[in-house]
mmCIF file of C-alpha atoms and ligand atoms in Angstrom:
data_model
loop_
_atom_site.group_PDB
_atom_site.id
_atom_site.type_symbol
_atom_site.label_atom_id
_atom_site.label_comp_id
_atom_site.label_asym_id
_atom_site.label_seq_id
_atom_site.Cartn_x
_atom_site.Cartn_y
_atom_site.Cartn_z
ATOM 1 C CA MET C 24 0.000 0.000 0.000
ATOM 2 C CA LEU C 25 2.806 2.431 0.934
ATOM 3 C CA PHE C 26 4.305 2.386 -2.576
ATOM 4 C CA ARG C 27 0.935 3.522 -3.939
ATOM 5 C CA LEU C 28 0.875 6.717 -1.881
ATOM 6 C CA LYS C 29 1.142 9.732 -4.175
ATOM 7 C CA ALA C 30 2.345 11.832 -1.230
ATOM 8 C CA LEU C 31 5.513 9.737 -0.980
ATOM 9 C CA TYR C 32 6.410 10.359 -4.616
ATOM 10 C CA SER C 33 5.632 14.057 -4.156
ATOM 11 C CA LEU C 34 7.923 14.208 -1.148
ATOM 12 C CA TYR C 35 10.749 12.685 -3.167
ATOM 13 C CA ASN C 36 10.016 15.128 -6.002
ATOM 14 C CA PHE C 37 9.981 18.039 -3.570
ATOM 15 C CA PHE C 38 13.734 17.567 -3.077
ATOM 16 C CA ASN C 39 14.387 17.393 -6.832
ATOM 17 C CA LYS C 40 13.281 20.821 -7.988
ATOM 18 C CA SER C 41 16.255 21.309 -10.306
ATOM 19 C CA LYS C 42 15.236 18.205 -12.295
ATOM 20 C CA LEU C 43 11.530 19.048 -12.394
ATOM 21 C CA LYS C 44 11.300 22.768 -12.851
ATOM 22 C CA HIS C 45 11.448 22.352 -16.649
ATOM 23 C CA ASN C 46 7.731 21.536 -16.482
ATOM 24 C CA LEU C 47 6.684 24.770 -14.773
ATOM 25 C CA PRO C 48 6.525 26.987 -17.890
ATOM 26 C CA HIS C 49 4.510 24.241 -19.611
ATOM 27 C CA TYR C 50 2.037 24.047 -16.700
ATOM 28 C CA GLN C 51 1.722 27.801 -16.814
ATOM 29 C CA LYS C 52 1.101 27.833 -20.555
ATOM 30 C CA LEU C 53 -1.648 25.247 -20.141
ATOM 31 C CA GLY C 54 -3.095 26.933 -17.052
ATOM 32 C CA LEU C 55 -2.594 23.653 -15.195
ATOM 33 C CA LYS C 56 -2.600 24.172 -11.441
ATOM 34 C CA LYS C 57 0.331 21.928 -10.559
ATOM 35 C CA LYS C 58 3.446 22.389 -8.444
ATOM 36 C CA TYR C 59 6.739 21.035 -9.781
ATOM 37 C CA TYR C 60 6.404 18.075 -7.369
ATOM 38 C CA SER C 61 2.706 17.287 -8.015
ATOM 39 C CA PRO C 62 1.585 13.887 -9.331
ATOM 40 C CA LEU C 63 0.770 13.805 -13.033
ATOM 41 C CA SER C 64 -1.001 11.360 -15.338
ATOM 42 C CA SER C 65 -2.805 11.266 -18.696
ATOM 43 C CA ILE C 66 -6.071 12.134 -16.940
ATOM 44 C CA ASP C 67 -4.667 15.628 -16.259
ATOM 45 C CA PHE C 68 -4.367 16.344 -19.979
ATOM 46 C CA LYS C 69 -7.612 15.021 -21.337
ATOM 47 C CA ASN C 70 -9.054 18.495 -21.994
ATOM 48 C CA PHE C 71 -6.037 20.095 -23.668
ATOM 49 C CA LYS C 72 -5.336 20.486 -27.359
ATOM 50 C CA PRO C 73 -2.048 18.766 -28.334
ATOM 51 C CA ASP C 74 -0.150 21.633 -29.972
ATOM 52 C CA VAL C 75 -0.317 24.392 -27.383
ATOM 53 C CA LEU C 76 3.203 23.924 -25.975
ATOM 54 C CA LYS C 77 5.155 24.061 -29.216
ATOM 55 C CA PRO C 78 6.354 27.469 -30.484
ATOM 56 C CA SER C 79 5.212 28.150 -34.048
ATOM 57 C CA ASN C 80 8.695 29.297 -35.140
ATOM 58 C CA LEU C 81 10.585 26.053 -34.392
ATOM 59 C CA ASN C 82 13.250 25.504 -37.005
ATOM 60 C CA ILE C 83 13.387 21.768 -37.695
ATOM 61 C CA THR C 84 15.354 20.472 -40.681
ATOM 62 C CA PRO C 85 13.120 18.238 -42.842
ATOM 63 C CA LEU C 86 14.123 14.568 -42.846
ATOM 64 C CA ASN C 87 15.308 14.602 -46.475
ATOM 65 C CA GLN C 88 17.613 17.555 -45.737
ATOM 66 C CA THR C 89 19.414 15.915 -42.823
ATOM 67 C CA GLU C 90 22.997 14.716 -43.338
ATOM 68 C CA ILE C 91 22.174 11.155 -42.349
ATOM 69 C CA PHE C 92 19.442 11.054 -44.991
ATOM 70 C CA LYS C 93 21.536 12.697 -47.673
ATOM 71 C CA ASN C 94 24.445 10.299 -47.061
ATOM 72 C CA SER C 95 22.253 7.190 -47.302
ATOM 73 C CA SER C 96 21.478 4.944 -50.270
ATOM 74 C CA PRO C 97 18.194 5.502 -52.172
ATOM 75 C CA GLU C 98 16.954 2.204 -50.743
ATOM 76 C CA ASP C 99 17.621 3.358 -47.177
ATOM 77 C CA GLN C 100 16.127 6.764 -47.910
ATOM 78 C CA ASN C 101 12.887 5.096 -49.002
ATOM 79 C CA HIS C 102 12.939 3.051 -45.829
ATOM 80 C CA PHE C 103 13.360 6.266 -43.759
ATOM 81 C CA LEU C 104 10.457 7.897 -45.577
ATOM 82 C CA ASP C 105 8.260 4.996 -44.444
ATOM 83 C CA TYR C 106 8.895 5.843 -40.781
ATOM 84 C CA SER C 107 5.486 7.393 -40.195
ATOM 85 C CA LYS C 108 3.818 4.251 -41.594
ATOM 86 C CA ASN C 109 6.101 1.709 -39.868
ATOM 87 C CA GLY C 110 6.948 3.452 -36.578
ATOM 88 C CA TYR C 111 10.588 2.346 -36.751
ATOM 89 C CA LEU C 112 13.621 2.674 -38.968
ATOM 90 C CA ILE C 113 17.043 1.076 -39.109
ATOM 91 C CA LEU C 114 20.428 2.704 -39.735
ATOM 92 C CA LYS C 115 22.683 -0.151 -40.776
ATOM 93 C CA ASN C 116 26.345 0.001 -39.691
ATOM 94 C CA TYR C 117 25.699 3.241 -37.830
ATOM 95 C CA LEU C 118 28.570 2.774 -35.368
ATOM 96 C CA SER C 119 31.981 1.640 -36.567
ATOM 97 C CA ASN C 120 33.550 -1.540 -35.240
ATOM 98 C CA GLN C 121 36.081 0.588 -33.369
ATOM 99 C CA SER C 122 33.418 2.759 -31.683
ATOM 100 C CA VAL C 123 31.479 -0.304 -30.560
ATOM 101 C CA ASN C 124 34.661 -1.917 -29.206
ATOM 102 C CA ASP C 125 35.424 1.302 -27.325
ATOM 103 C CA VAL C 126 31.932 1.342 -25.792
ATOM 104 C CA ASN C 127 32.222 -2.303 -24.741
ATOM 105 C CA LEU C 128 35.623 -1.675 -23.187
ATOM 106 C CA GLU C 129 34.246 1.354 -21.355
ATOM 107 C CA ILE C 130 31.369 -0.710 -19.933
ATOM 108 C CA ASP C 131 33.776 -3.491 -18.850
ATOM 109 C CA ASN C 132 36.010 -0.970 -17.073
ATOM 110 C CA LEU C 133 33.131 0.826 -15.375
ATOM 111 C CA LEU C 134 31.769 -2.530 -14.157
ATOM 112 C CA LYS C 135 35.199 -3.682 -12.926
ATOM 113 C CA THR C 136 35.762 -0.493 -10.968
ATOM 114 C CA GLY C 137 32.240 -0.663 -9.492
ATOM 115 C CA LYS C 138 31.284 2.732 -10.970
ATOM 116 C CA ILE C 139 28.145 1.228 -12.533
ATOM 117 C CA LYS C 140 25.892 -1.541 -11.233
ATOM 118 C CA PHE C 141 23.051 -3.638 -12.600
ATOM 119 C CA VAL C 142 19.556 -2.673 -11.496
ATOM 120 C CA GLN C 143 16.235 -4.430 -12.172
ATOM 121 C CA ARG C 144 18.143 -7.685 -12.858
ATOM 122 C CA ASN C 145 20.228 -6.716 -15.902
ATOM 123 C CA LYS C 146 20.007 -3.011 -16.692
ATOM 124 C CA LEU C 147 22.876 -0.535 -16.533
ATOM 125 C CA MET C 148 20.994 2.718 -16.230
ATOM 126 C CA PHE C 149 22.294 6.195 -17.087
ATOM 127 C CA VAL C 150 25.857 5.091 -17.930
ATOM 128 C CA LEU C 151 25.978 8.313 -19.945
ATOM 129 C CA LYS C 152 26.481 10.101 -16.619
ATOM 130 C CA GLN C 153 29.722 8.149 -16.066
ATOM 131 C CA SER C 154 30.906 7.924 -19.640
ATOM 132 C CA GLN C 155 31.682 10.869 -21.879
ATOM 133 C CA LEU C 156 32.053 8.413 -24.763
ATOM 134 C CA ILE C 157 28.521 7.026 -24.407
ATOM 135 C CA LYS C 158 27.088 10.488 -23.840
ATOM 136 C CA SER C 159 28.796 11.782 -26.981
ATOM 137 C CA ILE C 160 27.209 8.985 -29.052
ATOM 138 C CA GLY C 161 23.764 9.905 -27.713
ATOM 139 C CA GLU C 162 24.419 13.620 -28.200
ATOM 140 C CA ASP C 163 25.853 13.304 -31.719
ATOM 141 C CA LEU C 164 24.637 16.332 -33.646
ATOM 142 C CA LYS C 165 23.923 14.526 -36.912
ATOM 143 C CA LEU C 166 21.883 11.928 -35.064
ATOM 144 C CA LYS C 167 20.058 14.615 -33.075
ATOM 145 C CA LYS C 168 19.112 16.483 -36.273
ATOM 146 C CA PHE C 169 17.760 13.257 -37.721
ATOM 147 C CA LEU C 170 15.773 12.606 -34.530
ATOM 148 C CA ASN C 171 14.488 16.190 -34.459
ATOM 149 C CA SER C 172 12.970 15.693 -37.865
ATOM 150 C CA LEU C 173 11.260 12.438 -36.786
ATOM 151 C CA LEU C 174 9.931 14.115 -33.624
ATOM 152 C CA ASN C 175 9.225 17.423 -35.322
ATOM 153 C CA ASP C 176 10.705 19.004 -32.202
ATOM 154 C CA GLU C 177 14.105 19.203 -30.511
ATOM 155 C CA ALA C 178 15.208 15.824 -29.168
ATOM 156 C CA VAL C 179 16.508 15.985 -25.579
ATOM 157 C CA LEU C 180 18.574 13.011 -24.439
ATOM 158 C CA PHE C 181 16.882 11.671 -21.303
ATOM 159 C CA GLN C 182 18.533 8.360 -20.464
ATOM 160 C CA SER C 183 20.723 5.505 -21.603
ATOM 161 C CA ILE C 184 20.321 1.817 -20.753
ATOM 162 C CA ASN C 185 23.085 -0.718 -21.426
ATOM 163 C CA PHE C 186 22.536 -4.453 -21.508
ATOM 164 C CA ILE C 187 25.061 -7.295 -21.424
ATOM 165 C CA THR C 188 22.310 -9.924 -21.598
ATOM 166 C CA GLY C 189 18.916 -9.892 -23.329
ATOM 167 C CA SER C 190 16.315 -7.639 -21.705
ATOM 168 C CA GLU C 191 13.678 -10.366 -22.225
ATOM 169 C CA GLN C 192 11.147 -7.607 -21.636
ATOM 170 C CA HIS C 193 7.595 -8.429 -22.608
ATOM 171 C CA THR C 194 5.999 -6.382 -25.353
ATOM 172 C CA HIS C 195 5.316 -2.833 -24.228
ATOM 173 C CA SER C 196 5.114 0.714 -25.530
ATOM 174 C CA ASP C 197 7.522 3.197 -23.954
ATOM 175 C CA SER C 198 4.602 5.604 -23.688
ATOM 176 C CA VAL C 199 3.440 3.992 -20.470
ATOM 177 C CA HIS C 200 6.840 4.550 -18.774
ATOM 178 C CA MET C 201 7.897 7.753 -20.498
ATOM 179 C CA THR C 202 4.589 9.379 -21.268
ATOM 180 C CA THR C 203 4.305 12.833 -22.756
ATOM 181 C CA PHE C 204 1.833 15.589 -23.259
ATOM 182 C CA PRO C 205 1.252 15.848 -26.129
ATOM 183 C CA LEU C 206 1.507 12.110 -26.723
ATOM 184 C CA GLY C 207 4.244 10.889 -29.044
ATOM 185 C CA GLY C 208 7.034 13.145 -27.772
ATOM 186 C CA LEU C 209 9.557 10.375 -27.274
ATOM 187 C CA LEU C 210 11.948 8.279 -29.346
ATOM 188 C CA GLY C 211 13.897 5.135 -28.533
ATOM 189 C CA VAL C 212 17.270 4.575 -30.190
ATOM 190 C CA TRP C 213 18.638 1.044 -29.843
ATOM 191 C CA VAL C 214 22.203 0.110 -30.821
ATOM 192 C CA ALA C 215 23.629 -3.414 -31.275
ATOM 193 C CA LEU C 216 26.998 -3.670 -29.531
ATOM 194 C CA GLU C 217 27.625 -7.104 -31.051
ATOM 195 C CA ASP C 218 25.962 -9.373 -33.625
ATOM 196 C CA ILE C 219 22.572 -10.518 -32.384
ATOM 197 C CA THR C 220 20.734 -13.662 -33.450
ATOM 198 C CA GLU C 221 17.722 -15.687 -32.255
ATOM 199 C CA GLU C 222 20.055 -17.213 -29.665
ATOM 200 C CA ASN C 223 20.901 -14.134 -27.648
ATOM 201 C CA GLY C 224 17.614 -12.320 -27.101
ATOM 202 C CA PRO C 225 17.059 -10.023 -30.082
ATOM 203 C CA LEU C 226 14.802 -7.004 -29.969
ATOM 204 C CA HIS C 227 11.296 -7.552 -31.341
ATOM 205 C CA TYR C 228 8.777 -5.007 -32.567
ATOM 206 C CA TYR C 229 5.402 -4.725 -34.262
ATOM 207 C CA PRO C 230 5.541 -2.475 -37.354
ATOM 208 C CA GLY C 231 2.605 -0.068 -37.511
ATOM 209 C CA SER C 232 1.571 -0.656 -33.871
ATOM 210 C CA HIS C 233 2.430 2.990 -33.093
ATOM 211 C CA LEU C 234 -0.746 3.953 -34.970
ATOM 212 C CA LEU C 235 -2.924 2.163 -32.416
ATOM 213 C CA PRO C 236 -4.284 4.160 -29.462
ATOM 214 C CA TYR C 237 -1.861 4.902 -26.633
ATOM 215 C CA TYR C 238 -2.824 2.324 -24.006
ATOM 216 C CA LEU C 239 -2.550 4.080 -20.653
ATOM 217 C CA ASN C 240 -3.880 3.770 -17.096
ATOM 218 C CA PRO C 241 -7.591 4.187 -17.990
ATOM 219 C CA ASP C 242 -7.291 1.299 -20.473
ATOM 220 C CA TYR C 243 -6.586 -1.252 -17.764
ATOM 221 C CA ASN C 244 -8.465 0.313 -14.900
ATOM 222 C CA ASN C 245 -5.307 1.601 -13.221
ATOM 223 C CA VAL C 246 -6.195 5.244 -12.637
ATOM 224 C CA GLY C 247 -6.092 5.189 -8.808
ATOM 225 C CA ASN C 248 -7.593 8.073 -6.860
ATOM 226 C CA LYS C 249 -6.681 11.431 -5.322
ATOM 227 C CA TRP C 250 -4.266 9.855 -2.845
ATOM 228 C CA LEU C 251 -3.155 6.592 -4.446
ATOM 229 C CA ILE C 252 -1.754 5.514 -7.791
ATOM 230 C CA GLY C 253 -3.514 2.553 -9.469
ATOM 231 C CA ASP C 254 -3.396 -0.917 -7.932
ATOM 232 C CA LYS C 255 -2.823 -2.991 -11.072
ATOM 233 C CA SER C 256 0.413 -4.924 -11.456
ATOM 234 C CA TYR C 257 2.720 -4.352 -14.416
ATOM 235 C CA THR C 258 1.859 -7.882 -15.575
ATOM 236 C CA GLU C 259 -1.720 -6.717 -16.072
ATOM 237 C CA TYR C 260 -0.464 -3.991 -18.428
ATOM 238 C CA GLU C 261 1.605 -6.576 -20.340
ATOM 239 C CA ASP C 262 -1.386 -8.923 -20.523
ATOM 240 C CA MET C 263 -3.507 -6.130 -21.967
ATOM 241 C CA LEU C 264 -0.938 -5.522 -24.715
ATOM 242 C CA GLU C 265 -0.692 -9.244 -25.444
ATOM 243 C CA THR C 266 -4.457 -9.288 -25.935
ATOM 244 C CA LYS C 267 -4.271 -6.264 -28.278
ATOM 245 C CA VAL C 268 -1.525 -7.940 -30.340
ATOM 246 C CA LYS C 269 -3.747 -11.010 -30.772
ATOM 247 C CA GLU C 270 -6.978 -9.080 -31.399
ATOM 248 C CA LYS C 271 -5.359 -6.890 -34.053
ATOM 249 C CA ASN C 272 -3.348 -9.752 -35.523
ATOM 250 C CA LEU C 273 -0.131 -7.711 -35.383
ATOM 251 C CA GLN C 274 2.905 -9.222 -37.088
ATOM 252 C CA LYS C 275 6.093 -9.390 -35.060
ATOM 253 C CA LEU C 276 9.538 -8.694 -36.506
ATOM 254 C CA VAL C 277 12.754 -9.754 -34.802
ATOM 255 C CA PHE C 278 15.831 -7.578 -35.298
ATOM 256 C CA LYS C 279 18.763 -9.812 -36.145
ATOM 257 C CA ALA C 280 21.163 -6.937 -35.873
ATOM 258 C CA ASN C 281 24.764 -6.693 -36.886
ATOM 259 C CA LYS C 282 27.239 -5.051 -34.569
ATOM 260 C CA GLY C 283 26.854 -1.277 -34.959
ATOM 261 C CA ASP C 284 23.291 -1.319 -36.386
ATOM 262 C CA LEU C 285 20.875 1.191 -34.895
ATOM 263 C CA LEU C 286 17.076 1.067 -34.739
ATOM 264 C CA ILE C 287 14.851 4.027 -33.919
ATOM 265 C CA TRP C 288 11.347 3.405 -32.556
ATOM 266 C CA HIS C 289 8.365 5.698 -32.218
ATOM 267 C CA ALA C 290 7.008 6.540 -28.749
ATOM 268 C CA ASN C 291 4.066 4.183 -29.212
ATOM 269 C CA LEU C 292 5.709 1.310 -31.106
ATOM 270 C CA MET C 293 5.126 -1.991 -29.319
ATOM 271 C CA HIS C 294 8.446 -3.737 -28.753
ATOM 272 C CA GLY C 295 10.324 -5.965 -26.326
ATOM 273 C CA GLY C 296 13.125 -8.489 -26.004
ATOM 274 C CA GLU C 297 12.996 -12.129 -27.127
ATOM 275 C CA PRO C 298 14.118 -14.868 -24.723
ATOM 276 C CA HIS C 299 17.895 -15.095 -24.382
ATOM 277 C CA ILE C 300 18.221 -18.789 -25.145
ATOM 278 C CA ASN C 301 21.971 -19.356 -25.237
ATOM 279 C CA LYS C 302 23.240 -18.154 -21.888
ATOM 280 C CA ASN C 303 26.840 -18.788 -22.976
ATOM 281 C CA LYS C 304 26.498 -15.777 -25.231
ATOM 282 C CA THR C 305 26.180 -12.164 -24.215
ATOM 283 C CA ARG C 306 23.737 -9.679 -25.774
ATOM 284 C CA LYS C 307 25.441 -6.338 -25.640
ATOM 285 C CA SER C 308 23.242 -3.415 -26.584
ATOM 286 C CA MET C 309 22.502 0.151 -25.646
ATOM 287 C CA VAL C 310 19.288 2.199 -25.710
ATOM 288 C CA PHE C 311 18.896 5.966 -25.640
ATOM 289 C CA HIS C 312 15.568 7.598 -24.919
ATOM 290 C CA TYR C 313 14.904 11.153 -26.073
ATOM 291 C CA TYR C 314 12.056 13.443 -25.105
ATOM 292 C CA ALA C 315 10.724 16.190 -27.330
ATOM 293 C CA LYS C 316 11.697 19.525 -25.789
ATOM 294 C CA HIS C 317 8.212 21.058 -25.903
ATOM 295 C CA CYS C 318 6.498 18.285 -24.006
ATOM 296 C CA ILE C 319 5.569 17.501 -20.449
ATOM 297 C CA CYS C 320 7.174 14.169 -19.587
ATOM 298 C CA TYR C 321 5.992 11.791 -16.913
ATOM 299 C CA HIS C 322 5.584 8.177 -15.847
ATOM 300 C CA GLU C 323 1.952 7.218 -16.389
ATOM 301 C CA ILE C 324 1.912 4.208 -14.059
ATOM 302 C CA LYS C 325 3.666 5.945 -11.161
ATOM 303 C CA GLN C 326 2.015 9.269 -12.005
ATOM 304 C CA ARG C 327 5.345 11.045 -11.528
ATOM 305 C CA PRO C 328 6.835 13.821 -13.637
ATOM 306 C CA ALA C 329 10.109 12.715 -15.227
ATOM 307 C CA LEU C 330 13.327 13.853 -13.530
ATOM 308 C CA ILE C 331 15.468 15.371 -16.264
ATOM 309 C CA GLY C 332 19.108 16.417 -15.853
HETATM 310 O O1 AKG A 103 16.703 -4.160 -25.547
HETATM 311 C C1 AKG A 103 15.633 -4.721 -25.465
HETATM 312 O O2 AKG A 103 15.507 -5.956 -25.580
HETATM 313 C C2 AKG A 103 14.375 -3.935 -25.188
HETATM 314 C C3 AKG A 103 14.651 -2.599 -24.602
HETATM 315 C C4 AKG A 103 13.393 -1.831 -24.370
HETATM 316 O O3 AKG A 103 12.329 -2.345 -24.523
HETATM 317 C C5 AKG A 103 13.409 -0.435 -23.954
HETATM 318 O O4 AKG A 103 14.455 0.115 -23.620
HETATM 319 O O5 AKG A 103 12.316 0.198 -23.948
#
C-alpha cells in the first residue's frame, strides 16, 4: 500500500526541484494548477489540445535535408520515408567496429571499478552520466538532427540503458513509462553492440503498432484516486498488450542486428526483447531515450513527472 501513496512520490520530487522545474513553464502555458512536485497522469491532460506547448517558429530540418538522410542509399532513404507508416527505422552500420569496441571496453572498465551496477536484474541505467564516450554517441549532432525531424521538435537526451544480456522484456510501448503531453514526444534509439541472433535475445517489434491508441492507465483500470496511484500490477499492463496484439493480428519482426546497427522506434511502437536462449552468449546493446523539448514528460503508471538532468 505504501508504494501507492502519491504523497511519498511528491515528497521525493519536492527535493528534486532542479530536475523538475522544466515543467513549470509548460504548466503555466496550459493553465494547469500543478506544483513542480505534483503527481501527473494522462487524466490531467484530457481536456487540452495537443499543440499548445510548441512554439510556431521552431526551425526543424526536414528529414530529407538531414545529413544522415543525404548520405544514405536511395533504398535506405525510401525506408526512412516509411517511418510514419512503420513506426521504426534502421540505420545499418551506424557505429563503426572501433566505436562499438570502445563502448564495450568502457562498460567493462566501469563494471570492474564498481562505478556502474546492474539494477532491475540486468540493466545498466544512465551510464551516460559516467561515460563521456557514451554520452557523446547519444548527443551526436547529426543523429540529433535526424531525430528532431522524426519528432518534429528538438530531441533531448533523457537516459541511456546498457545491456550485457537480453532484456527479455515483454511487449510494451515506452509511452506507459515515459509518457508525454502531447503524446508521441519520445523516441527510442537502440544500438547493437555485437551481432545478435535468435540465440541471444534479439529485440522484437510490431511495425505499424504505433498507430494504435496509446494504451494508458484508464485502459486497464489503473487510474487510482486522489491519494493513491492505481493498484494494477505491471503484468496486467503486459497482458492487456498481449491481448491487443492477438486481437489486431499484429505481425512481429525480430531484429537480427549486426554489430553497430541502430534502430529508432516511435514513442508508441510496441516492442520488447525475445528470450535469451543461449546463456553462454552475451547480448550487448545500448538504448537511448529522447524526449521532445516542448512536451511535459511523466511516468503514467507511477504518475510522476520525469526527472530530467
Ligand atoms: O533491448 C531490449 O531488448 C528492449 C529494450 C526496451 O524495450 C526499452 O528500452 O524500452
